[in-house]
mmCIF file of C-alpha atoms in Angstrom:
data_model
loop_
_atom_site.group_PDB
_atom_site.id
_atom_site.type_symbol
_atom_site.label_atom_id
_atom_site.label_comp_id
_atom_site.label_asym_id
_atom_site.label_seq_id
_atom_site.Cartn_x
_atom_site.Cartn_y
_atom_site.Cartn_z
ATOM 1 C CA UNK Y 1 41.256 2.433 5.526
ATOM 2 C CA UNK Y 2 38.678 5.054 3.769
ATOM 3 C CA UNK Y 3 39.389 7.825 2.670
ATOM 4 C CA UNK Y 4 37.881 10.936 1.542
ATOM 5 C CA UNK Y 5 37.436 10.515 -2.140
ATOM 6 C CA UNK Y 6 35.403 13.581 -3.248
ATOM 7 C CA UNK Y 7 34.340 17.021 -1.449
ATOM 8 C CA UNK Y 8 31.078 17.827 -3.182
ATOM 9 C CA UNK Y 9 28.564 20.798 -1.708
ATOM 10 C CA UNK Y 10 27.446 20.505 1.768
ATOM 11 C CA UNK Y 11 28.645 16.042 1.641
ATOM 12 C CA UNK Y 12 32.003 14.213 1.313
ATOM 13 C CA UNK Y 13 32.025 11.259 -0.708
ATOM 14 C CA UNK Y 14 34.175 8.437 0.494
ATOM 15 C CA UNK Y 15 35.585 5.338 -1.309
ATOM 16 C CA UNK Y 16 35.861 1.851 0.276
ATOM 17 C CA UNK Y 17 38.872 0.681 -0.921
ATOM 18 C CA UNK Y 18 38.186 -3.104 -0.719
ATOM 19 C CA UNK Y 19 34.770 -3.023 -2.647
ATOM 20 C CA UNK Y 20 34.817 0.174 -4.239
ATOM 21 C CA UNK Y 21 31.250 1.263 -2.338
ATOM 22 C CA UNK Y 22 30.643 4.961 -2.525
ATOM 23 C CA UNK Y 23 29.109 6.496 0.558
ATOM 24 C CA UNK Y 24 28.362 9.989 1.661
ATOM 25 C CA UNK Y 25 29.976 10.840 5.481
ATOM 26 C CA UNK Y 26 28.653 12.070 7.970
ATOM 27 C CA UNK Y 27 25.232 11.516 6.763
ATOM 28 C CA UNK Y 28 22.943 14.723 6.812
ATOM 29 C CA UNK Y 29 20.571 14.451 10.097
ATOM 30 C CA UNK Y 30 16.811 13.151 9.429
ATOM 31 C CA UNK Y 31 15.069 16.444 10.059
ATOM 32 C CA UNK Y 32 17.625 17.946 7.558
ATOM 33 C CA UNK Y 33 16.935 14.790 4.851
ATOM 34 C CA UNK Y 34 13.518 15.698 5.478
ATOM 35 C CA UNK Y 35 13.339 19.205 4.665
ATOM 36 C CA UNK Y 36 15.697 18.425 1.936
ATOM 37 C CA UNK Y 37 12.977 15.835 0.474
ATOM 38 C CA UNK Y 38 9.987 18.371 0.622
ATOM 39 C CA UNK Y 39 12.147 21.424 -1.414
ATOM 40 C CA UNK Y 40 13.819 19.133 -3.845
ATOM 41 C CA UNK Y 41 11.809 16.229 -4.582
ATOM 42 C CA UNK Y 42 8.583 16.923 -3.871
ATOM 43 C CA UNK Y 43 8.395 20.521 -3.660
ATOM 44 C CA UNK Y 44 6.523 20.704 -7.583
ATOM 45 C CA UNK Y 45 3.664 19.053 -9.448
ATOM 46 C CA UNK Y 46 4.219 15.261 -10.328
ATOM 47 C CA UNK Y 47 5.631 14.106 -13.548
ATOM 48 C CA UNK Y 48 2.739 12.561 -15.632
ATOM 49 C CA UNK Y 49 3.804 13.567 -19.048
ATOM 50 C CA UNK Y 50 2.842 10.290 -22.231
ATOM 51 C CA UNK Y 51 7.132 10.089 -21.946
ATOM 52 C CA UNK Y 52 7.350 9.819 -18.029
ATOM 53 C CA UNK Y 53 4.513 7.367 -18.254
ATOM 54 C CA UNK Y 54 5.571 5.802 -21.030
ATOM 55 C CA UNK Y 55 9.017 5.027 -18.840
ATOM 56 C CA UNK Y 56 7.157 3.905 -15.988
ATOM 57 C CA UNK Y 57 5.242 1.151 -18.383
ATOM 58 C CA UNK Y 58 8.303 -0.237 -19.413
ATOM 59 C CA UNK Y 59 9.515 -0.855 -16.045
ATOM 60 C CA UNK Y 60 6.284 -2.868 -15.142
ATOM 61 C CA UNK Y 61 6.914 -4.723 -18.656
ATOM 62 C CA UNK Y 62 10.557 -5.350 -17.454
ATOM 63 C CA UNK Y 63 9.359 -6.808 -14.015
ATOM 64 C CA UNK Y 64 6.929 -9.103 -15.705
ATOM 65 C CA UNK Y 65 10.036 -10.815 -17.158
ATOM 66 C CA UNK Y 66 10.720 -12.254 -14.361
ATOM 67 C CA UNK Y 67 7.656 -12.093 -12.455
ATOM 68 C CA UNK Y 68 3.845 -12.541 -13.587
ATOM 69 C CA UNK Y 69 1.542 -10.073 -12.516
ATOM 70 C CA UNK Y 70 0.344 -10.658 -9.004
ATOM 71 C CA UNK Y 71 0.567 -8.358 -5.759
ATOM 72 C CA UNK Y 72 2.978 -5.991 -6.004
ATOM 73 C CA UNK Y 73 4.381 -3.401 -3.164
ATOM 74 C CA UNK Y 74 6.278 -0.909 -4.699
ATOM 75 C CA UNK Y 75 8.336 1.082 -2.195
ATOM 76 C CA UNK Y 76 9.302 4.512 -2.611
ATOM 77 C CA UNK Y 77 6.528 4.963 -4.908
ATOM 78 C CA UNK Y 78 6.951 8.258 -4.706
ATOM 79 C CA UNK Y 79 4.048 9.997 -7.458
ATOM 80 C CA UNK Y 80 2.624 7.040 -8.020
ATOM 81 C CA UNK Y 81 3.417 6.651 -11.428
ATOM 82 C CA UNK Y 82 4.292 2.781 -11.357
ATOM 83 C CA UNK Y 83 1.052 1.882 -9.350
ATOM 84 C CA UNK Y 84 -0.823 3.608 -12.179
ATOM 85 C CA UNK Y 85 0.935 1.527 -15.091
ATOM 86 C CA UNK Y 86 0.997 -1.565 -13.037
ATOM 87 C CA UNK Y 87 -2.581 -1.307 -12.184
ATOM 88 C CA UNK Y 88 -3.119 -1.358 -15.775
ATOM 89 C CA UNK Y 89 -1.635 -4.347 -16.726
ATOM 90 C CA UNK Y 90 -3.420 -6.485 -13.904
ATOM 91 C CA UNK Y 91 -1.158 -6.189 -11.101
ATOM 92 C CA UNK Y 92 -2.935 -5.913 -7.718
ATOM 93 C CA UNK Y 93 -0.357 -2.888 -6.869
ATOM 94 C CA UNK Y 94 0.444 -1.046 -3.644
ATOM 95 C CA UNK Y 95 3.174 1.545 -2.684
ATOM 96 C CA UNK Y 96 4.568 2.401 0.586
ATOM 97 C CA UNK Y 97 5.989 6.443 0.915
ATOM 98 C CA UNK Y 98 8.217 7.884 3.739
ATOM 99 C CA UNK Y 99 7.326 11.384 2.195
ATOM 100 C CA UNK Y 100 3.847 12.749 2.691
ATOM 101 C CA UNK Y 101 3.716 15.505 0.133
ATOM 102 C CA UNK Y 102 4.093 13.347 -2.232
ATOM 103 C CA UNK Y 103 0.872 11.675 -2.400
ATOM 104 C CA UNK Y 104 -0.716 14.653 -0.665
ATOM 105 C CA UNK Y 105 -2.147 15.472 -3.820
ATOM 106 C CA UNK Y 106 -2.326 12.014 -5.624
ATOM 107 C CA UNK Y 107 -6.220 11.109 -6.901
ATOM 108 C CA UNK Y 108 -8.479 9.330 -3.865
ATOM 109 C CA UNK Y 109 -8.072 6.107 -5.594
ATOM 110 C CA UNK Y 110 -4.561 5.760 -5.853
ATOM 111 C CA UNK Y 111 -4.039 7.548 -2.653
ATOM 112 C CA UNK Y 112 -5.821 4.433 -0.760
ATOM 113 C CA UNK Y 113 -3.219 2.137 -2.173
ATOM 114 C CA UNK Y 114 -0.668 4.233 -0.308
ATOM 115 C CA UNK Y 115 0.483 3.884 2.750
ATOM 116 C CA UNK Y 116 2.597 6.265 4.372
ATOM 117 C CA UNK Y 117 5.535 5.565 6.504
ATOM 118 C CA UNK Y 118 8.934 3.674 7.011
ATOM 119 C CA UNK Y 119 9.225 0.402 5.953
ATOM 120 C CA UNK Y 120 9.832 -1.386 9.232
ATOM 121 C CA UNK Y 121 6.564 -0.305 10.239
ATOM 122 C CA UNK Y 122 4.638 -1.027 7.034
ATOM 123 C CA UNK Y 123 0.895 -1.520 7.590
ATOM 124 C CA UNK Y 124 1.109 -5.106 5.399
ATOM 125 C CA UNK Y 125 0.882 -8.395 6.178
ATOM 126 C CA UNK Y 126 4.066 -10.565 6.013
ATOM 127 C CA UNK Y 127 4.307 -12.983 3.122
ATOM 128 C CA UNK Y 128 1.611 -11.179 1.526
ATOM 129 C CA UNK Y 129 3.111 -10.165 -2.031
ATOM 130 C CA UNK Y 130 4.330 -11.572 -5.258
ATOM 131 C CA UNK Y 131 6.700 -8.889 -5.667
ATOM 132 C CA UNK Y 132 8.964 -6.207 -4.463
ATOM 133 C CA UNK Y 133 9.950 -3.032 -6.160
ATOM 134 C CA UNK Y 134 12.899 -1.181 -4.867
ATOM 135 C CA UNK Y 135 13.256 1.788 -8.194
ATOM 136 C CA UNK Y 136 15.632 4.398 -7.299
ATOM 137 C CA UNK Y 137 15.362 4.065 -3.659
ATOM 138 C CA UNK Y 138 18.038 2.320 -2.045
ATOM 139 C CA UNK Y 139 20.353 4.726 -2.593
ATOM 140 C CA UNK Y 140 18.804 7.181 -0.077
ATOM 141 C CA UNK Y 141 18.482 4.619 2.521
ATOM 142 C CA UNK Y 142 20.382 5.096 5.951
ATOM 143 C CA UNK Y 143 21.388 1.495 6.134
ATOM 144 C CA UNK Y 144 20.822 -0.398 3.068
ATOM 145 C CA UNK Y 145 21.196 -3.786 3.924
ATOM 146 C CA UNK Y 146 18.763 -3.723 7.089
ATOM 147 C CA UNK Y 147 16.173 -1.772 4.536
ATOM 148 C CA UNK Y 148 16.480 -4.956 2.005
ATOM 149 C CA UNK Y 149 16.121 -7.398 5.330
ATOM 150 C CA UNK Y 150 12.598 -4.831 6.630
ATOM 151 C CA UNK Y 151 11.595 -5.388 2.836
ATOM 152 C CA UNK Y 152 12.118 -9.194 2.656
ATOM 153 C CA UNK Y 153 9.519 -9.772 5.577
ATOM 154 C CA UNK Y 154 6.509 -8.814 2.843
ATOM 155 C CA UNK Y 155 7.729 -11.502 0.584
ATOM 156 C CA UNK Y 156 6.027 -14.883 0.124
ATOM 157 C CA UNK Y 157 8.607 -17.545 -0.173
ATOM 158 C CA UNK Y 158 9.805 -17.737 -3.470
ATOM 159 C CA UNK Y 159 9.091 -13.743 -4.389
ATOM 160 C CA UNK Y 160 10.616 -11.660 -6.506
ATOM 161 C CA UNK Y 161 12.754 -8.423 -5.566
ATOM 162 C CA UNK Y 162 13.415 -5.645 -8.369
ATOM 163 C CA UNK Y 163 15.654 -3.248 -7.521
ATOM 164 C CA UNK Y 164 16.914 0.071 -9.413
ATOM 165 C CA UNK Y 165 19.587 1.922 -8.638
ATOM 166 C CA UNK Y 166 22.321 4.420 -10.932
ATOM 167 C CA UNK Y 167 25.372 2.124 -11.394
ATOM 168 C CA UNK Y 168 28.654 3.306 -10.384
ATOM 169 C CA UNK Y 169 30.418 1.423 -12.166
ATOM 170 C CA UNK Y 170 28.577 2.227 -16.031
ATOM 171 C CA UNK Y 171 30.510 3.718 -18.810
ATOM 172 C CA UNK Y 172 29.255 6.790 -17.822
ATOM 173 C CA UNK Y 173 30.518 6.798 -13.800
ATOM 174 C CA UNK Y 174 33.576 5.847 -14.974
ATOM 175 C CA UNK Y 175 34.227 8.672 -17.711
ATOM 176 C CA UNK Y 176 32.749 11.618 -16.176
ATOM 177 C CA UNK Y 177 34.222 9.934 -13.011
ATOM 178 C CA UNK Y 178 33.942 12.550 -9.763
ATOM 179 C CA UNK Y 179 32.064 14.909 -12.513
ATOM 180 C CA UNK Y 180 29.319 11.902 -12.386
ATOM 181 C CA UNK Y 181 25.841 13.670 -12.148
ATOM 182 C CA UNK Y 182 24.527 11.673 -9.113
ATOM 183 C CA UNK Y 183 27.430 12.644 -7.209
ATOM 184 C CA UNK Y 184 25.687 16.071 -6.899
ATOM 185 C CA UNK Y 185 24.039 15.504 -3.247
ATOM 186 C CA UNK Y 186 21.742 18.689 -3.440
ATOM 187 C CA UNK Y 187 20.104 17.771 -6.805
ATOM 188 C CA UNK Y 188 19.806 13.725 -6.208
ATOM 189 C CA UNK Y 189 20.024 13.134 -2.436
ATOM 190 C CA UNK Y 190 21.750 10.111 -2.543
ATOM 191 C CA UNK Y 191 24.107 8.755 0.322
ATOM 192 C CA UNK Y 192 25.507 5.547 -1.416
ATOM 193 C CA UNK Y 193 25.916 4.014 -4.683
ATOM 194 C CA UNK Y 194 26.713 0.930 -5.894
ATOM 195 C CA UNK Y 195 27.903 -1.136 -8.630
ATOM 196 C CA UNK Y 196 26.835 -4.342 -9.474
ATOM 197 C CA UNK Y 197 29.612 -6.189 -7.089
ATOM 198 C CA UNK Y 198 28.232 -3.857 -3.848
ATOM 199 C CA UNK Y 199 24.594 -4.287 -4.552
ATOM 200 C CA UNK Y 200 25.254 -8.097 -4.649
ATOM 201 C CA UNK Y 201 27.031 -8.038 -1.503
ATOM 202 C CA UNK Y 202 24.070 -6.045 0.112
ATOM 203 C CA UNK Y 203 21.666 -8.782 -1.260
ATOM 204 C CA UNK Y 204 22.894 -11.702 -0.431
ATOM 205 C CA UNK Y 205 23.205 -10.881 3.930
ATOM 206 C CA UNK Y 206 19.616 -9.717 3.636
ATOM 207 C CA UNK Y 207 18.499 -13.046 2.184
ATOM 208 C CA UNK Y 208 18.305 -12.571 -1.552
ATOM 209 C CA UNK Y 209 19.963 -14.358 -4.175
ATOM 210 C CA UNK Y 210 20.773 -12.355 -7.667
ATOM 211 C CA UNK Y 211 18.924 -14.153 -10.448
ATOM 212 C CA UNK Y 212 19.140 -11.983 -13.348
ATOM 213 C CA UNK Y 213 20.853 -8.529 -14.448
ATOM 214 C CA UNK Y 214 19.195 -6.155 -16.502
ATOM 215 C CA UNK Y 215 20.984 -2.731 -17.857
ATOM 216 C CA UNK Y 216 19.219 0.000 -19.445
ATOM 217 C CA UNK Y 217 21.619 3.167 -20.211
ATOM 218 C CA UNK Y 218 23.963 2.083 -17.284
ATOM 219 C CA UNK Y 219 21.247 1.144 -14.932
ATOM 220 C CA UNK Y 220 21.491 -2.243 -12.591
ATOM 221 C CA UNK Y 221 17.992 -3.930 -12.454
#
């Protein structure tokens, strides 16, 4: 049976205790996610500094390890940072976002490779791209595994999925343990998190197989 693992601000995180999955319950309502997602994330300029850039270029780099550069749909793209590297380096790149003011104030351009909205009702056609990007995103999903299974849909057969997400089970999770940064709702807005073992369970009824692991300071790609 759960059980309430960890008080924190206005959430309580709970602990399965037959795959370790941490989850936030009761979930904060969508109007209140929303609001939350204007003030916190989006509330400020967009992060375009030669070192948040620079990041964003390496992820792209890191995809093209096990992808070549083709059509790409990056969802959750958030400020747009990825489309901008990816776009770069020859990928036909696209991003879907659920939040508006973030690409409110994005260039014209990269605005019209935006689409706005939840992924279920995605303006794309199905089976129309290479790749997938999931960074940082399906942590702040309502239902994770029926988000991975609205995602697969846009995949051609064969396609690649890449998917970020802070690892619960990393050096770091486990020392600072319930003093974990992520675990601070307010600041990060997440209502799950996963290790490698969860994420791979979330894949596999959505239709994915795990090729390949990649870590990068504690981080599952």
């Amino acid at each position: 049976m759960n059980k309430p693992w960890l008080p924190k601000g206005r959430v309580i995180w709970w602990r399965c205790p037959r795959c370790d999955l941490l989850f936030v319950d009761p979930q904060p309502d969508a109007r209140t996610l929303d609001a939350l997602y204007a003030d916190t994330y989006y509330g400020g300029a967009g992060d375009y500094t030669p070192r948040k850039l620079a990041m964003w270029s390496a992820r792209v780099c890191t995809v093209e390890r096990v992808c070549r550069p083709g059509r790409v749909l990056d969802v959750g793209c958030g400020r747009g940072q990825f489309l901008m590297q990816a776009l770069k380096r020859g990928w036909r790149a696209w991003g879907l976002e659920v939040a508006v003011g973030a690409v409110a104030t994005l260039p014209s351009a990269l605005k019209a490779r935006i689409a706005v909205g939840a992924l279920r009702d995605a303006p794309f056609r199905d089976a129309s791209f290479d790749a997938l990007t999931y960074f940082d995103v399906v942590e702040h999903v309502r239902e994770p595994v029926e988000f991975l299974r609205w995602g697969r849909r846009f995949l051609r057969p064969g396609g690649t999925l890449i998917v970020t997400t802070p690892d619960a089970r990393s050096l770091k999770a486990v020392i600072k343990g319930r003093r974990w940064k992520y675990l601070d709702f307010d600041c990060y807005l997440h209502l799950y998190h996963f290790s490698g073992s969860t994420l791979g369970r979330a894949l596999s009824p959505s239709g994915f197989e795990v090729v390949r692991w990649f870590r990068r300071r504690g981080t599952p790609l």
